[in-house]
């Protein structure tokens, strides 16, 4: 009986030992897997996350942001190059111009010609182009000249320089008294203020049937450009 009891006790002790060993191995496995997986997860994900966050941080760094502002400033500077637009050459005003009329008829021409010269006395360059308004004062009333229809390119009249345009009119060869011309009224392009000048051409125009003005005016520059 004693031998059998010892055998039973030994068997129970061995079973208990195996059971305890099995429990410890289970706990160590769980702890081991938890411990190894956590550092692995931390080390494998932590480094890329930090590197990844560093990349966006760099793009938003003060240097890059400053560079961005620099780019904006650059655009501002480029836009600033348009400021000369505000300094475009101002148009010639009537008061800027010294205006005079000269007989420019050439012997043998069928029509008479008067050249009107405009000199820039403003002390600065000014822009002038197009057609001036021309009216002849006559014994029969005011007579407006018709435009020839020539192209009038834009131009700048330098200070102290002159430009001219021509007025063509029919010569009175009828032998009659015709229509007496008493004066010339000139209005520079895009202006409302006029200047009245003595008429330098022939004293009379032939009488017409009133179907249209016989007087023609060319654009600025059509009679050449002078100097001082």
Short mmCIF file of C-alpha atoms in Angstrom, two decimals:
data_model
loop_
_atom_site.label_atom_id
_atom_site.label_comp_id
_atom_site.label_asym_id
_atom_site.label_seq_id
_atom_site.Cartn_x
_atom_site.Cartn_y
_atom_site.Cartn_z
CA UNK A 1 0.00 0.00 0.00
CA UNK A 2 2.74 2.40 0.81
CA UNK A 3 4.49 1.71 -2.45
CA UNK A 4 1.29 2.34 -4.38
CA UNK A 5 0.68 5.62 -2.56
CA UNK A 6 4.16 6.81 -3.38
CA UNK A 7 3.61 5.89 -7.02
CA UNK A 8 0.34 7.83 -7.08
CA UNK A 9 1.95 10.84 -5.41
CA UNK A 10 4.83 10.75 -7.88
CA UNK A 11 2.39 10.61 -10.80
CA UNK A 12 0.37 13.52 -9.43
CA UNK A 13 3.54 15.54 -8.90
CA UNK A 14 4.65 14.87 -12.46
CA UNK A 15 1.24 15.87 -13.81
CA UNK A 16 1.29 19.06 -11.76
CA UNK A 17 4.74 19.84 -13.02
CA UNK A 18 3.64 19.39 -16.65
CA UNK A 19 0.52 21.53 -16.05
CA UNK A 20 2.60 24.32 -14.50
CA UNK A 21 5.13 24.18 -17.29
CA UNK A 22 2.35 24.40 -19.88
CA UNK A 23 0.86 27.45 -18.17
CA UNK A 24 4.18 29.29 -18.01
CA UNK A 25 4.93 28.57 -21.64
CA UNK A 26 1.49 29.97 -22.57
CA UNK A 27 2.06 33.18 -20.59
CA UNK A 28 5.57 33.63 -21.91
CA UNK A 29 4.31 33.16 -25.47
CA UNK A 30 1.61 35.73 -25.03
CA UNK A 31 3.89 38.17 -23.33
CA UNK A 32 6.63 37.48 -25.81
CA UNK A 33 4.42 37.99 -28.79
CA UNK A 34 2.99 41.17 -27.25
CA UNK A 35 6.40 42.51 -26.38
CA UNK A 36 7.96 41.66 -29.71
CA UNK A 37 5.03 42.85 -31.78
CA UNK A 38 4.72 46.15 -29.98
CA UNK A 39 8.34 47.22 -30.50
CA UNK A 40 8.20 45.88 -34.04
CA UNK A 41 5.09 47.89 -34.74
CA UNK A 42 6.56 50.92 -33.06
CA UNK A 43 9.90 50.68 -34.81
CA UNK A 44 8.50 49.76 -38.23
CA UNK A 45 5.76 52.41 -38.25
CA UNK A 46 7.39 55.04 -36.07
CA UNK A 47 10.33 55.78 -38.35
CA UNK A 48 8.33 56.17 -41.56
CA UNK A 49 5.74 58.25 -39.74
CA UNK A 50 8.42 60.60 -38.49
CA UNK A 51 10.07 60.74 -41.89
CA UNK A 52 6.70 61.32 -43.51
CA UNK A 53 5.81 64.11 -41.13
CA UNK A 54 9.20 65.67 -41.66
CA UNK A 55 8.54 65.94 -45.40
CA UNK A 56 5.38 68.06 -45.10
CA UNK A 57 7.04 70.06 -42.33
CA UNK A 58 9.87 70.93 -44.71
CA UNK A 59 7.49 72.11 -47.39
CA UNK A 60 5.89 74.44 -44.88
CA UNK A 61 9.19 75.61 -43.47
CA UNK A 62 9.76 79.36 -43.17
CA UNK A 63 12.27 79.27 -46.00
CA UNK A 64 9.78 77.77 -48.43
CA UNK A 65 7.00 80.01 -47.23
CA UNK A 66 9.28 82.98 -47.63
CA UNK A 67 10.13 81.74 -51.08
CA UNK A 68 6.43 81.62 -51.84
CA UNK A 69 6.09 85.18 -50.74
CA UNK A 70 9.11 85.99 -52.82
CA UNK A 71 7.28 84.53 -55.80
CA UNK A 72 4.29 86.69 -55.04
CA UNK A 73 6.53 89.69 -54.68
CA UNK A 74 8.05 88.80 -58.00
CA UNK A 75 4.64 88.86 -59.62
CA UNK A 76 4.02 92.20 -58.00
CA UNK A 77 7.23 93.53 -59.48
CA UNK A 78 6.29 92.16 -62.89
CA UNK A 79 2.90 93.78 -62.60
CA UNK A 80 4.70 96.97 -61.68
CA UNK A 81 6.21 97.02 -65.14
CA UNK A 82 2.79 98.05 -66.40
CA UNK A 83 3.03 101.34 -64.49
CA UNK A 84 4.49 103.16 -67.50
CA UNK A 85 0.96 102.89 -68.93
CA UNK A 86 0.02 105.61 -66.47
CA UNK A 87 2.74 107.77 -68.05
CA UNK A 88 1.50 107.57 -71.63
CA UNK A 89 2.20 110.65 -73.70
CA UNK A 90 -0.60 113.14 -73.16
CA UNK A 91 -2.45 114.38 -76.20
CA UNK A 92 -1.67 117.79 -77.65
CA UNK A 93 -4.10 120.39 -76.43
CA UNK A 94 -4.97 123.54 -78.31
CA UNK A 95 -3.06 125.67 -75.79
CA UNK A 96 0.03 123.48 -76.33
CA UNK A 97 0.19 124.41 -80.00
CA UNK A 98 1.27 127.41 -81.98
CA UNK A 99 -0.87 127.26 -85.12
CA UNK A 100 -0.35 129.13 -88.36
CA UNK A 101 -1.54 128.79 -91.96
CA UNK A 102 0.59 129.24 -95.07
CA UNK A 103 -0.22 129.34 -98.77
CA UNK A 104 1.18 126.14 -100.25
CA UNK A 105 -0.25 126.33 -103.75
CA UNK A 106 2.09 125.25 -106.53
CA UNK A 107 1.92 126.99 -109.88
CA UNK A 108 -0.01 124.95 -112.39
CA UNK A 109 -2.14 123.11 -109.80
CA UNK A 110 -5.85 123.04 -110.56
CA UNK A 111 -6.61 123.36 -106.85
CA UNK A 112 -5.27 125.71 -104.23
CA UNK A 113 -3.51 124.39 -101.13
CA UNK A 114 -3.09 125.85 -97.67
CA UNK A 115 -0.76 124.15 -95.19
CA UNK A 116 -1.65 124.47 -91.51
CA UNK A 117 1.36 124.07 -89.25
CA UNK A 118 1.11 123.09 -85.60
CA UNK A 119 4.18 123.64 -83.41
CA UNK A 120 4.49 122.06 -79.99
CA UNK A 121 5.31 124.88 -77.58
CA UNK A 122 4.31 123.04 -74.38
CA UNK A 123 7.84 122.08 -73.31
CA UNK A 124 6.97 118.35 -73.38
CA UNK A 125 6.18 115.76 -76.02
CA UNK A 126 2.51 115.31 -76.85
CA UNK A 127 0.50 112.87 -78.95
CA UNK A 128 -1.44 114.02 -81.98
CA UNK A 129 -3.16 112.15 -84.81
CA UNK A 130 -6.30 112.14 -86.89
CA UNK A 131 -8.03 115.06 -88.49
CA UNK A 132 -8.31 118.63 -87.33
CA UNK A 133 -11.60 120.43 -87.70
CA UNK A 134 -11.46 123.06 -90.45
CA UNK A 135 -14.05 125.71 -91.18
CA UNK A 136 -13.77 128.59 -93.59
CA UNK A 137 -15.50 131.84 -92.77
CA UNK A 138 -17.03 133.20 -95.94
CA UNK A 139 -19.33 135.93 -97.10
CA UNK A 140 -21.97 133.20 -97.49
CA UNK A 141 -21.52 131.75 -94.03
CA UNK A 142 -19.35 129.07 -92.49
CA UNK A 143 -18.07 126.27 -94.73
CA UNK A 144 -16.79 123.04 -93.19
CA UNK A 145 -14.05 121.10 -94.95
CA UNK A 146 -14.58 117.40 -95.74
CA UNK A 147 -12.02 114.76 -94.78
CA UNK A 148 -10.07 113.13 -97.57
CA UNK A 149 -10.39 109.71 -95.92
CA UNK A 150 -6.64 109.02 -95.75
CA UNK A 151 -5.38 106.89 -92.86
CA UNK A 152 -4.08 108.89 -89.92
CA UNK A 153 -1.48 106.88 -87.97
CA UNK A 154 -0.81 107.86 -84.35
CA UNK A 155 2.16 110.12 -83.77
CA UNK A 156 4.08 111.97 -81.07
CA UNK A 157 4.98 115.60 -81.61
CA UNK A 158 8.29 116.34 -79.90
CA UNK A 159 8.58 119.55 -77.95
CA UNK A 160 9.62 122.43 -80.18
CA UNK A 161 8.80 120.50 -83.36
CA UNK A 162 6.08 121.04 -85.94
CA UNK A 163 3.68 118.99 -88.01
CA UNK A 164 1.32 120.12 -90.76
CA UNK A 165 -1.77 119.11 -92.66
CA UNK A 166 -3.14 120.33 -95.95
CA UNK A 167 -6.35 122.02 -97.01
CA UNK A 168 -7.29 121.76 -100.69
CA UNK A 169 -9.84 124.07 -102.27
CA UNK A 170 -10.95 124.91 -105.82
CA UNK A 171 -9.47 127.97 -107.42
CA UNK A 172 -11.93 130.55 -108.66
CA UNK A 173 -11.34 130.64 -112.40
CA UNK A 174 -14.87 131.63 -113.28
CA UNK A 175 -14.03 135.27 -113.73
CA UNK A 176 -16.81 136.17 -111.28
CA UNK A 177 -16.52 137.55 -107.79
CA UNK A 178 -17.19 134.17 -106.24
CA UNK A 179 -17.50 133.61 -102.48
CA UNK A 180 -15.16 135.73 -100.41
CA UNK A 181 -13.15 133.96 -97.65
CA UNK A 182 -12.72 136.02 -94.49
CA UNK A 183 -11.01 133.64 -92.10
CA UNK A 184 -9.97 130.09 -91.18
CA UNK A 185 -11.03 128.27 -88.02
CA UNK A 186 -8.89 125.29 -86.92
CA UNK A 187 -9.72 122.85 -84.11
CA UNK A 188 -6.92 120.36 -83.28
CA UNK A 189 -7.86 116.64 -83.19
CA UNK A 190 -9.93 115.57 -80.17
CA UNK A 191 -10.20 119.16 -78.98
CA UNK A 192 -13.10 121.58 -78.65
CA UNK A 193 -11.11 124.82 -78.40
CA UNK A 194 -10.56 126.44 -81.79
CA UNK A 195 -8.14 129.01 -83.17
CA UNK A 196 -9.14 131.59 -85.81
CA UNK A 197 -6.45 132.46 -88.36
CA UNK A 198 -6.17 134.76 -91.35
CA UNK A 199 -6.80 132.95 -94.65
CA UNK A 200 -3.54 132.88 -96.65
CA UNK A 201 -4.92 131.44 -99.90
CA UNK A 202 -6.76 133.07 -102.77
CA UNK A 203 -9.43 135.50 -101.69
CA UNK A 204 -12.46 133.75 -103.19
CA UNK A 205 -14.00 130.37 -103.90
CA UNK A 206 -16.06 129.66 -107.00
CA UNK A 207 -19.80 129.60 -106.48
CA UNK A 208 -21.05 126.02 -106.18
CA UNK A 209 -24.44 124.38 -106.51
CA UNK A 210 -24.39 123.45 -102.83
CA UNK A 211 -24.12 119.68 -103.46
CA UNK A 212 -21.22 119.37 -101.02
CA UNK A 213 -18.21 121.16 -99.65
CA UNK A 214 -15.52 121.76 -102.27
CA UNK A 215 -12.91 122.15 -99.52
CA UNK A 216 -10.97 119.04 -98.44
CA UNK A 217 -8.76 118.50 -95.39
CA UNK A 218 -6.07 115.83 -95.00
CA UNK A 219 -4.95 114.12 -91.77
CA UNK A 220 -2.21 115.37 -89.49
CA UNK A 221 1.12 114.91 -91.30
CA UNK A 222 -0.39 115.01 -94.79
CA UNK A 223 1.50 118.19 -95.62
CA UNK A 224 4.84 117.00 -94.28
CA UNK A 225 6.57 117.57 -90.96
CA UNK A 226 8.77 120.48 -90.21
CA UNK A 227 11.52 121.18 -87.71
CA UNK A 228 12.01 123.98 -85.24
#
